[in-house]
Short mmCIF file of C-alpha atoms in Angstrom, two decimals:
data_model
loop_
_atom_site.label_atom_id
_atom_site.label_comp_id
_atom_site.label_asym_id
_atom_site.label_seq_id
_atom_site.Cartn_x
_atom_site.Cartn_y
_atom_site.Cartn_z
CA UNK A 265 40.27 -1.51 -62.59
CA UNK A 266 39.82 1.95 -61.04
CA UNK A 267 42.72 2.37 -58.63
CA UNK A 268 43.89 5.86 -59.55
CA UNK A 269 46.58 4.98 -62.05
CA UNK A 270 47.43 7.46 -64.76
CA UNK A 271 48.75 6.03 -68.01
CA UNK A 272 52.28 7.17 -67.13
CA UNK A 273 52.24 5.76 -63.59
CA UNK A 274 50.90 2.45 -64.89
CA UNK A 275 53.85 2.21 -67.28
CA UNK A 276 56.22 3.09 -64.43
CA UNK A 277 54.76 0.25 -62.35
CA UNK A 278 55.68 -2.22 -65.10
CA UNK A 279 59.20 -0.79 -65.27
CA UNK A 280 59.51 -1.20 -61.49
CA UNK A 281 59.13 -4.94 -62.10
CA UNK A 282 61.80 -4.88 -64.80
CA UNK A 283 64.26 -3.11 -62.51
CA UNK A 284 63.47 -5.61 -59.75
CA UNK A 285 64.38 -8.37 -62.22
CA UNK A 286 67.77 -6.65 -62.71
CA UNK A 287 67.05 -5.61 -66.28
CA UNK A 288 69.74 -3.42 -67.84
CA UNK A 289 67.73 -2.63 -70.97
CA UNK A 290 64.00 -1.84 -71.13
CA UNK A 291 62.27 -0.95 -74.36
CA UNK A 292 58.79 0.49 -74.81
CA UNK A 293 57.01 0.29 -78.15
CA UNK A 294 53.99 2.38 -79.10
CA UNK A 295 52.01 1.82 -82.30
CA UNK A 296 53.06 3.36 -85.59
CA UNK A 297 49.73 2.68 -87.27
CA UNK A 298 46.12 3.27 -86.24
CA UNK A 299 45.26 -0.22 -87.46
CA UNK A 300 47.16 -1.92 -84.62
CA UNK A 301 47.06 -0.12 -81.27
CA UNK A 302 49.19 -1.64 -78.52
CA UNK A 303 51.91 -0.94 -76.00
CA UNK A 304 54.71 -3.49 -75.65
CA UNK A 305 57.34 -3.36 -72.90
CA UNK A 306 60.37 -5.64 -73.25
CA UNK A 307 63.17 -6.13 -70.72
CA UNK A 308 66.27 -8.30 -70.49
CA UNK A 309 65.80 -9.15 -66.82
CA UNK A 310 66.09 -12.58 -65.26
CA UNK A 311 62.81 -13.80 -66.66
CA UNK A 312 60.36 -16.15 -64.96
CA UNK A 313 59.60 -19.84 -65.06
CA UNK A 314 56.11 -21.00 -65.97
CA UNK A 315 55.19 -21.35 -62.30
CA UNK A 316 56.68 -17.98 -61.38
CA UNK A 317 54.84 -16.27 -64.22
CA UNK A 318 51.56 -17.92 -63.27
CA UNK A 319 51.97 -16.69 -59.69
CA UNK A 320 52.95 -13.21 -60.90
CA UNK A 321 49.74 -13.04 -62.92
CA UNK A 322 47.56 -14.05 -59.98
CA UNK A 323 46.00 -11.31 -57.88
CA UNK A 324 47.39 -10.91 -54.36
CA UNK A 325 49.92 -13.67 -54.97
CA UNK A 326 52.72 -12.11 -52.91
CA UNK A 327 52.55 -11.48 -49.19
CA UNK A 328 53.21 -7.89 -48.17
CA UNK A 329 55.33 -9.25 -45.30
CA UNK A 330 57.74 -11.20 -47.53
CA UNK A 331 61.38 -10.10 -47.47
CA UNK A 332 62.11 -8.03 -50.55
CA UNK A 333 65.19 -7.02 -52.49
CA UNK A 334 66.17 -3.36 -52.15
CA UNK A 335 65.19 -2.88 -55.80
CA UNK A 336 61.71 -4.35 -55.30
CA UNK A 337 59.09 -1.62 -54.91
CA UNK A 338 56.12 -4.01 -55.04
CA UNK A 339 54.24 -4.89 -51.87
CA UNK A 340 50.85 -6.42 -52.47
CA UNK A 341 51.15 -8.61 -55.59
CA UNK A 342 48.94 -6.17 -57.49
CA UNK A 343 51.19 -3.85 -59.50
CA UNK A 344 51.53 -5.43 -62.92
CA UNK A 345 47.96 -6.67 -63.13
CA UNK A 346 46.17 -3.66 -61.66
CA UNK A 347 48.39 -1.12 -63.44
CA UNK A 348 47.88 -2.83 -66.78
CA UNK A 349 44.17 -3.52 -66.53
CA UNK A 350 43.55 0.05 -65.39
CA UNK A 351 44.48 1.00 -68.97
CA UNK A 352 43.46 -1.93 -71.15
CA UNK A 353 41.18 -4.97 -71.33
CA UNK A 354 43.82 -7.41 -72.52
CA UNK A 355 47.13 -8.02 -70.74
CA UNK A 356 49.61 -10.55 -72.12
CA UNK A 357 52.90 -11.42 -70.41
CA UNK A 358 55.59 -13.58 -71.97
CA UNK A 359 58.71 -14.55 -70.04
CA UNK A 360 61.81 -16.60 -70.84
CA UNK A 361 64.35 -18.20 -68.53
CA UNK A 362 66.83 -21.01 -69.16
CA UNK A 363 65.68 -21.21 -72.75
CA UNK A 364 62.05 -21.89 -71.83
CA UNK A 365 59.26 -19.46 -72.75
CA UNK A 366 55.91 -19.17 -70.96
CA UNK A 367 52.97 -16.86 -71.63
CA UNK A 368 49.70 -16.02 -69.89
CA UNK A 369 46.94 -13.54 -70.63
CA UNK A 370 44.15 -11.73 -68.81
CA UNK A 371 41.39 -10.95 -71.31
CA UNK A 372 38.61 -8.95 -69.67
CA UNK A 373 36.19 -9.71 -72.51
CA UNK A 374 36.77 -13.44 -72.02
CA UNK A 375 36.29 -13.04 -68.26
CA UNK A 376 32.92 -11.37 -68.84
CA UNK A 377 31.80 -14.07 -71.26
CA UNK A 378 32.74 -16.87 -68.87
CA UNK A 379 31.67 -14.92 -65.76
CA UNK A 380 34.82 -16.15 -64.03
CA UNK A 381 38.40 -14.98 -63.50
CA UNK A 382 40.07 -17.42 -65.88
CA UNK A 383 43.73 -16.87 -66.72
CA UNK A 384 44.56 -17.98 -70.26
CA UNK A 385 47.79 -19.82 -71.07
CA UNK A 386 48.98 -18.83 -74.54
CA UNK A 387 50.42 -21.28 -77.04
CA UNK A 388 53.56 -20.48 -79.02
CA UNK A 389 51.40 -19.81 -82.07
CA UNK A 390 49.37 -17.30 -80.06
CA UNK A 391 52.13 -15.41 -78.26
CA UNK A 392 54.37 -15.26 -81.33
CA UNK A 393 51.73 -13.06 -82.98
CA UNK A 394 51.86 -10.41 -80.24
CA UNK A 395 53.22 -6.99 -81.26
CA UNK A 396 57.04 -6.82 -81.17
CA UNK A 397 57.47 -10.46 -80.18
CA UNK A 398 60.18 -10.73 -82.83
CA UNK A 399 62.31 -8.32 -80.80
CA UNK A 400 61.66 -10.20 -77.57
CA UNK A 401 62.53 -13.48 -79.31
CA UNK A 402 66.09 -12.22 -79.82
CA UNK A 403 66.68 -12.32 -76.03
CA UNK A 404 67.99 -15.32 -74.10
CA UNK A 405 66.05 -14.21 -71.02
CA UNK A 406 63.61 -11.48 -70.11
CA UNK A 407 59.95 -10.53 -69.98
CA UNK A 408 57.53 -8.86 -72.36
CA UNK A 409 54.31 -7.13 -71.31
CA UNK A 410 51.71 -6.28 -73.95
CA UNK A 411 48.65 -4.04 -73.54
CA UNK A 412 45.79 -4.24 -76.03
CA UNK A 413 42.15 -3.15 -76.26
CA UNK A 414 42.27 0.33 -74.72
CA UNK A 415 38.64 0.81 -73.72
CA UNK A 416 39.42 3.55 -71.16
CA UNK A 417 41.26 5.63 -73.76
CA UNK A 418 38.60 4.90 -76.37
CA UNK A 419 35.83 6.29 -74.16
CA UNK A 420 37.81 9.32 -73.02
CA UNK A 421 38.95 10.27 -76.53
CA UNK A 422 35.81 9.50 -78.53
CA UNK A 423 37.55 6.62 -80.23
CA UNK A 424 40.85 8.39 -80.98
CA UNK A 425 43.05 5.64 -79.51
CA UNK A 426 46.00 5.98 -81.87
CA UNK A 427 46.31 9.76 -81.59
CA UNK A 428 45.97 9.56 -77.79
CA UNK A 429 48.71 6.93 -77.54
CA UNK A 430 50.85 9.20 -79.69
CA UNK A 431 50.34 11.99 -77.17
CA UNK A 432 51.19 9.61 -74.34
CA UNK A 433 54.56 8.84 -75.92
CA UNK A 434 55.91 12.26 -74.99
CA UNK A 435 54.28 12.50 -71.55
CA UNK A 436 55.42 8.96 -70.71
CA UNK A 437 58.97 9.70 -71.82
CA UNK A 438 59.09 12.82 -69.62
CA UNK A 439 57.57 10.98 -66.67
CA UNK A 440 60.02 8.07 -66.87
CA UNK A 441 63.01 10.38 -67.28
CA UNK A 442 62.09 11.95 -63.95
CA UNK A 443 60.94 8.92 -61.95
CA UNK A 444 63.90 6.73 -62.93
CA UNK A 445 66.51 9.45 -63.37
CA UNK A 446 68.93 7.91 -60.84
CA UNK A 447 68.85 4.51 -62.53
CA UNK A 448 69.32 6.10 -65.96
CA UNK A 449 72.01 8.61 -65.00
CA UNK A 450 73.97 5.99 -63.05
CA UNK A 451 73.89 3.72 -66.11
CA UNK A 452 72.12 1.00 -64.21
CA UNK A 453 69.40 0.77 -66.83
CA UNK A 454 68.74 1.99 -70.35
CA UNK A 455 65.12 2.83 -71.16
CA UNK A 456 64.09 3.29 -74.77
CA UNK A 457 60.83 4.35 -76.40
CA UNK A 458 60.38 3.31 -80.01
CA UNK A 459 63.49 4.64 -81.79
CA UNK A 460 65.14 6.74 -79.10
CA UNK A 461 66.74 6.33 -75.69
CA UNK A 462 65.23 8.26 -72.78
CA UNK A 463 67.66 10.55 -70.97
CA UNK A 464 67.41 10.99 -67.22
CA UNK A 465 66.57 14.37 -65.78
CA UNK A 466 68.70 15.95 -63.09
CA UNK A 467 66.08 17.51 -60.76
CA UNK A 468 68.53 18.10 -57.93
CA UNK A 469 71.27 19.55 -60.18
CA UNK A 470 73.74 16.92 -59.00
CA UNK A 471 75.53 16.49 -62.33
CA UNK A 472 78.68 18.49 -62.90
#
């Protein structure tokens, strides 16, 4: 879980996957109440079948020598899992393609109890209760990533998870506006955070 990710770079790694899946709209949702701390990331990309999602959730599932699309920045089949679990103990991913929805979850607490790396398949009753699933359910295709149980933040902030996530909203917005400025400014993708759309920076002063 300790691979040098910052919170902002971990979020960016998830968005890399969304852009690879040709998403044109990506929405991030941070909590609005201290009673329910989460981060949900929803995109309208191609989505994945049950088998594709299972393989995406496995560690080291993609060969670094495989031919990749120009948009694909991943190389070792680690990004989504390692980026997410560097920040939280529970990672849930729901994906929909051709009208079929699949969902899997890594729960680090469950792994410790079972002393084995067991990937959980979520039922409809389970994944429909995840934060912001109602917004994902409006899409015909796409993927939703949910982070919960922020033990790293809890330890670093003396239990102030909600206030720390609130601080991360601004730093994450600034980070994404820089890292993905070309995609945003070229109108290839729209990235939103809660109730506003992130604008791309122009670090090279190319806009006229």
